[in-house]
CSV table of C-alpha atoms and ligand atoms in Angstrom, one decimal:
chain,number,residue,atom,x,y,z
A,1,UNK,CA,-95.7,-129.4,56.5
A,2,UNK,CA,-97.4,-126.0,57.0
A,3,UNK,CA,-101.3,-125.3,57.9
A,4,UNK,CA,-103.5,-122.9,57.3
A,5,UNK,CA,-106.5,-121.6,60.0
A,6,UNK,CA,-108.6,-119.3,59.5
A,7,UNK,CA,-110.0,-119.4,62.8
A,8,UNK,CA,-113.2,-116.3,64.0
A,9,UNK,CA,-112.1,-115.1,67.7
A,10,UNK,CA,-115.5,-114.2,68.4
A,11,UNK,CA,-117.5,-111.0,69.7
A,12,UNK,CA,-114.9,-110.2,72.2
A,13,UNK,CA,-115.2,-112.2,75.6
A,14,UNK,CA,-113.0,-115.7,75.8
A,15,UNK,CA,-115.2,-117.3,76.6
A,16,UNK,CA,-117.1,-116.7,73.2
A,17,UNK,CA,-113.9,-118.7,71.9
A,18,UNK,CA,-114.0,-122.0,70.8
A,19,UNK,CA,-111.7,-124.8,72.2
A,20,UNK,CA,-110.9,-125.7,68.3
A,21,UNK,CA,-109.3,-121.8,67.7
A,22,UNK,CA,-107.9,-122.2,71.8
A,23,UNK,CA,-106.1,-125.5,70.0
A,24,UNK,CA,-104.8,-123.7,67.1
A,25,UNK,CA,-103.8,-120.2,68.4
A,26,UNK,CA,-101.6,-122.8,70.8
A,27,UNK,CA,-100.2,-124.7,68.3
A,28,UNK,CA,-99.7,-121.6,65.9
A,29,UNK,CA,-95.7,-120.6,65.0
A,30,UNK,CA,-97.6,-117.0,63.3
A,31,UNK,CA,-100.5,-115.1,63.6
A,32,UNK,CA,-102.1,-113.3,61.1
A,33,UNK,CA,-104.5,-110.3,60.4
A,34,UNK,CA,-105.8,-106.8,61.5
A,35,UNK,CA,-103.9,-105.4,64.3
A,36,UNK,CA,-106.8,-105.0,66.7
A,37,UNK,CA,-107.6,-108.9,66.0
A,38,UNK,CA,-103.5,-110.0,66.6
A,39,UNK,CA,-103.7,-107.6,69.6
A,40,UNK,CA,-106.1,-110.0,71.4
A,41,UNK,CA,-104.4,-113.6,70.8
A,42,UNK,CA,-101.3,-113.2,74.2
A,43,UNK,CA,-98.0,-113.3,73.1
A,44,UNK,CA,-95.8,-115.8,74.0
A,45,UNK,CA,-92.2,-117.6,73.0
A,46,UNK,CA,-92.0,-119.3,69.4
A,47,UNK,CA,-94.9,-117.3,67.7
A,48,UNK,CA,-94.3,-114.3,65.7
A,49,UNK,CA,-97.5,-111.7,65.5
A,50,UNK,CA,-98.4,-110.2,62.2
A,51,UNK,CA,-100.8,-107.6,62.6
A,52,UNK,CA,-101.7,-105.4,59.8
A,53,UNK,CA,-103.6,-102.4,58.5
A,54,UNK,CA,-107.6,-103.2,58.2
A,55,UNK,CA,-107.4,-102.6,54.2
A,56,UNK,CA,-105.0,-105.3,52.9
A,57,UNK,CA,-106.8,-107.7,52.8
A,58,UNK,CA,-106.2,-109.8,49.4
A,59,UNK,CA,-102.0,-109.0,50.8
A,60,UNK,CA,-102.9,-110.4,54.3
A,61,UNK,CA,-103.9,-113.4,52.7
A,62,UNK,CA,-101.1,-113.7,50.3
A,63,UNK,CA,-98.7,-113.0,53.5
A,64,UNK,CA,-100.7,-115.3,55.6
A,65,UNK,CA,-100.3,-118.9,52.8
A,66,UNK,CA,-97.1,-118.2,51.5
A,67,UNK,CA,-95.8,-118.5,55.5
A,68,UNK,CA,-97.6,-122.0,55.8
A,69,UNK,CA,-95.9,-122.9,52.0
A,70,UNK,CA,-92.8,-122.2,53.8
A,71,UNK,CA,-94.0,-124.6,56.6
A,72,UNK,CA,-95.1,-122.4,59.3
A,73,UNK,CA,-98.1,-123.6,61.3
A,74,UNK,CA,-100.6,-120.1,60.2
A,75,UNK,CA,-103.7,-119.1,61.9
A,76,UNK,CA,-105.4,-115.6,60.3
A,77,UNK,CA,-108.1,-114.1,63.0
A,78,UNK,CA,-111.3,-112.2,62.3
A,79,UNK,CA,-113.2,-111.3,65.0
A,80,UNK,CA,-116.5,-112.7,65.2
A,81,UNK,CA,-116.7,-115.6,62.1
A,82,UNK,CA,-113.9,-116.3,59.9
A,83,UNK,CA,-116.2,-116.3,56.8
A,84,UNK,CA,-118.9,-113.2,57.4
A,85,UNK,CA,-117.5,-110.2,56.2
A,86,UNK,CA,-114.1,-111.0,57.3
A,87,UNK,CA,-110.2,-112.5,55.9
A,88,UNK,CA,-111.7,-116.2,55.1
A,89,UNK,CA,-113.3,-114.8,51.4
A,90,UNK,CA,-110.0,-113.0,51.8
A,91,UNK,CA,-107.3,-116.6,51.6
A,92,UNK,CA,-110.1,-117.9,48.6
A,93,UNK,CA,-110.0,-114.6,46.6
A,94,UNK,CA,-105.6,-115.1,47.0
A,95,UNK,CA,-105.9,-119.2,47.2
A,96,UNK,CA,-106.9,-118.4,42.9
A,97,UNK,CA,-103.9,-115.8,42.0
A,98,UNK,CA,-101.6,-118.1,43.3
A,99,UNK,CA,-102.8,-122.3,42.3
A,100,UNK,CA,-99.8,-123.6,43.4
A,101,UNK,CA,-100.6,-123.1,46.9
A,102,UNK,CA,-104.0,-125.1,46.4
A,103,UNK,CA,-102.3,-128.5,48.0
A,104,UNK,CA,-102.0,-126.2,51.3
A,105,UNK,CA,-103.3,-128.2,54.4
A,106,UNK,CA,-106.2,-125.2,54.7
A,107,UNK,CA,-108.8,-125.1,56.9
A,108,UNK,CA,-111.8,-122.2,58.6
A,109,UNK,CA,-112.6,-122.4,62.3
A,110,UNK,CA,-115.9,-121.0,62.9
A,111,UNK,CA,-116.2,-118.9,65.6
A,112,UNK,CA,-119.3,-116.8,67.1
A,113,UNK,CA,-120.4,-114.1,64.8
A,114,UNK,CA,-122.1,-110.6,66.0
A,115,UNK,CA,-125.3,-110.6,64.9
A,116,UNK,CA,-125.5,-114.4,66.4
A,117,UNK,CA,-123.8,-113.1,69.8
A,118,UNK,CA,-126.3,-109.9,69.3
A,119,UNK,CA,-129.1,-111.9,69.3
A,120,UNK,CA,-128.8,-113.6,72.2
A,121,UNK,CA,-128.3,-110.8,74.1
A,122,UNK,CA,-131.7,-109.4,73.0
A,123,UNK,CA,-134.0,-112.7,72.9
A,124,UNK,CA,-134.4,-114.1,69.4
A,125,UNK,CA,-135.2,-112.0,66.6
A,126,UNK,CA,-133.4,-114.9,64.5
A,127,UNK,CA,-136.1,-117.0,64.9
A,128,UNK,CA,-137.9,-117.1,61.7
A,129,UNK,CA,-136.2,-115.8,58.9
A,130,UNK,CA,-133.5,-113.7,58.1
A,131,UNK,CA,-130.7,-112.0,56.1
A,132,UNK,CA,-127.4,-110.5,57.0
A,133,UNK,CA,-125.9,-106.7,55.2
A,134,UNK,CA,-123.1,-105.6,55.4
A,135,UNK,CA,-123.9,-101.4,54.8
A,136,UNK,CA,-119.5,-100.6,54.3
A,137,UNK,CA,-119.2,-100.4,50.8
A,138,UNK,CA,-115.5,-100.4,50.0
A,139,UNK,CA,-116.0,-103.5,47.8
A,140,UNK,CA,-119.4,-103.2,46.9
A,141,UNK,CA,-121.7,-99.8,44.9
A,142,UNK,CA,-123.7,-98.4,47.7
A,143,UNK,CA,-126.8,-98.8,44.8
A,144,UNK,CA,-127.0,-102.1,45.2
A,145,UNK,CA,-126.6,-101.9,49.3
A,146,UNK,CA,-130.0,-99.8,48.6
A,147,UNK,CA,-131.8,-102.3,46.2
A,148,UNK,CA,-130.8,-104.9,49.4
A,149,UNK,CA,-132.1,-103.6,51.8
A,150,UNK,CA,-135.8,-102.7,49.9
A,151,UNK,CA,-135.8,-105.8,49.5
A,152,UNK,CA,-135.2,-107.4,52.2
A,153,UNK,CA,-137.9,-104.7,54.0
A,154,UNK,CA,-140.6,-106.2,51.1
A,155,UNK,CA,-139.6,-109.6,52.0
A,156,UNK,CA,-140.2,-109.2,55.6
A,157,UNK,CA,-136.5,-110.4,56.6
A,158,UNK,CA,-135.1,-109.5,60.1
A,159,UNK,CA,-132.0,-107.7,58.9
A,160,UNK,CA,-129.0,-108.2,60.3
A,161,UNK,CA,-126.7,-104.9,59.8
A,162,UNK,CA,-122.8,-105.3,60.0
A,163,UNK,CA,-120.9,-101.5,59.7
A,164,UNK,CA,-123.3,-99.3,60.0
A,165,UNK,CA,-121.3,-96.3,60.9
A,166,UNK,CA,-117.5,-95.3,60.2
A,167,UNK,CA,-116.3,-92.0,60.3
A,168,UNK,CA,-115.3,-92.3,56.3
A,169,UNK,CA,-119.2,-92.8,55.5
A,170,UNK,CA,-121.4,-90.7,58.4
A,171,UNK,CA,-124.5,-90.5,56.6
A,172,UNK,CA,-124.5,-94.8,55.4
A,173,UNK,CA,-126.9,-95.6,57.8
A,174,UNK,CA,-129.0,-92.1,58.3
A,175,UNK,CA,-129.7,-93.1,54.2
A,176,UNK,CA,-130.5,-96.9,54.7
A,177,UNK,CA,-133.0,-96.2,57.6
A,178,UNK,CA,-134.8,-93.7,55.5
A,179,UNK,CA,-134.5,-97.0,52.8
A,180,UNK,CA,-136.4,-98.6,55.4
A,181,UNK,CA,-138.9,-96.0,56.9
A,182,UNK,CA,-140.1,-95.6,54.1
A,183,UNK,CA,-139.9,-99.7,52.8
A,184,UNK,CA,-142.7,-99.2,55.7
A,185,UNK,CA,-141.0,-100.5,58.7
A,186,UNK,CA,-141.1,-97.7,61.1
A,187,UNK,CA,-143.1,-99.6,63.6
A,188,UNK,CA,-140.9,-102.7,63.7
A,189,UNK,CA,-138.6,-103.6,66.1
A,190,UNK,CA,-134.8,-102.0,66.4
A,191,UNK,CA,-131.6,-103.5,68.5
A,192,UNK,CA,-128.9,-101.4,68.8
A,193,UNK,CA,-126.4,-103.8,69.7
A,194,UNK,CA,-123.4,-101.6,71.2
A,195,UNK,CA,-119.6,-103.7,71.9
A,196,UNK,CA,-121.8,-107.2,72.6
A,197,UNK,CA,-119.1,-109.5,75.7
A,198,UNK,CA,-117.2,-106.5,76.0
A,199,UNK,CA,-117.2,-104.6,79.0
A,200,UNK,CA,-118.7,-102.1,77.7
A,201,UNK,CA,-121.8,-103.8,75.8
A,202,UNK,CA,-124.6,-101.6,75.7
A,203,UNK,CA,-128.0,-102.6,74.3
A,204,UNK,CA,-130.5,-100.7,73.6
A,205,UNK,CA,-133.6,-101.4,71.5
A,206,UNK,CA,-136.3,-98.8,70.2
A,207,UNK,CA,-138.9,-98.9,66.7
A,208,UNK,CA,-137.5,-97.8,63.8
A,209,UNK,CA,-139.2,-94.3,62.9
A,210,UNK,CA,-137.1,-93.7,66.6
A,211,UNK,CA,-133.4,-94.8,65.0
A,212,UNK,CA,-131.8,-91.7,64.8
A,213,UNK,CA,-128.4,-92.9,62.5
A,214,UNK,CA,-126.4,-91.6,65.7
A,215,UNK,CA,-127.1,-94.5,68.4
A,216,UNK,CA,-124.8,-97.2,65.8
A,217,UNK,CA,-120.8,-96.8,65.4
A,218,UNK,CA,-118.3,-99.4,64.0
A,219,UNK,CA,-118.6,-100.9,67.5
A,220,UNK,CA,-122.5,-101.6,66.5
A,221,UNK,CA,-124.4,-104.9,65.2
A,222,UNK,CA,-127.5,-103.2,64.3
A,223,UNK,CA,-131.3,-106.1,63.8
A,224,UNK,CA,-133.9,-104.7,62.6
A,225,UNK,CA,-136.9,-107.7,63.1
A,226,UNK,CA,-139.4,-108.7,60.5
A,227,UNK,CA,-143.3,-107.2,61.1
A,228,UNK,CA,-143.9,-109.9,63.4
A,229,UNK,CA,-141.2,-109.2,66.1
A,230,UNK,CA,-142.6,-108.4,69.6
A,231,UNK,CA,-141.7,-107.6,73.0
A,232,UNK,CA,-142.5,-110.0,75.8
A,233,UNK,CA,-140.8,-108.2,79.5
A,234,UNK,CA,-136.9,-107.4,78.5
A,235,UNK,CA,-136.8,-109.2,75.2
A,236,UNK,CA,-137.4,-108.9,71.8
A,237,UNK,CA,-138.3,-112.5,70.3
A,238,UNK,CA,-139.5,-113.0,66.6
A,239,UNK,CA,-142.6,-115.2,66.7
A,240,UNK,CA,-141.9,-118.8,64.9
A,241,UNK,CA,-144.5,-118.6,63.0
A,242,UNK,CA,-145.3,-116.1,60.1
A,243,UNK,CA,-148.8,-115.3,58.4
B,301,SAH,N1,-115.8,-111.4,60.9
B,301,SAH,C1,-117.1,-110.5,62.2
B,301,SAH,C2,-118.1,-109.7,60.9
B,301,SAH,C3,-116.9,-108.7,61.1
B,301,SAH,S1,-117.5,-107.0,60.4
B,301,SAH,C4,-117.9,-111.9,62.6
B,301,SAH,O1,-118.3,-112.2,62.3
B,301,SAH,O2,-118.8,-110.9,64.1
B,301,SAH,C5,-117.0,-105.8,61.5
B,301,SAH,C6,-118.7,-105.4,62.1
B,301,SAH,O3,-119.0,-106.4,63.3
B,301,SAH,C7,-118.8,-104.7,62.6
B,301,SAH,O4,-118.3,-102.4,62.4
B,301,SAH,C8,-120.4,-104.2,64.1
B,301,SAH,O5,-121.0,-104.1,62.9
B,301,SAH,C9,-119.9,-105.8,64.1
B,301,SAH,N2,-119.6,-106.6,64.7
B,301,SAH,C10,-117.6,-107.2,65.6
B,301,SAH,N3,-117.5,-107.1,66.6
B,301,SAH,C11,-118.2,-107.2,67.8
B,301,SAH,C12,-119.8,-107.2,68.8
B,301,SAH,N4,-118.5,-107.6,69.8
B,301,SAH,N5,-120.8,-105.7,69.2
B,301,SAH,C13,-121.5,-105.5,67.8
B,301,SAH,N6,-120.9,-106.1,67.0
B,301,SAH,C14,-120.0,-106.2,67.0
């Protein structure tokens, strides 16, 4: 019988791929995913790679389900965790469209998501309540993103920002910084964590009022601290108590 695993490859470093995901990759006959992530899987005899473009998530999910229904051992790969702004939701969306696939053996294999890898580098900025917001407006309207930023600031969450910048939306992150500045977050500590766990990793920590849009790119995860987030030596952490 075919199987479908939806696996997270972690933020980049091999050491952060879980043993469970490594075992699924070793047993796979087919790897499906965005080309940059498929390229992280070592080719071998008996393994077919199916790289695809970034924007075709539903099509890619259907292809994976189809292969599994033909008896293949399929692994859909995402970076980080597959359930965080990634392929797991797309697979379940495709499943809703084709109920005959519901009988397949499907498993979601977690991975180390970017915000956890980034937080660990900086210290413990997610040690108190936090939220995660994807700044891409490909799949949701911009006013909803603005509303979530405003309310997250008001609720004093630490905020992990995924997809802060792309060449197609260069202005989005600048607008997000404006919203947070206007919401009174200017003194908050912000961590720019670029290419975490890759050889070109760079971690930068500034105040929100000093943050500039060009400090982030598509390989950056931004963490905005809460109002109590502070430094101790070279570390940044959120105290465990809130007033
Ligand atoms: N499923 C992924 C997120 C996909 S969205 C996960 O769980 O991590 C892609 C965004 O994730 C990027 O724009 C960036 O904001 C963040 N990201 C992914 N890998 C990263 C890394 N190694 N360092 C910093 N940010 C990363």
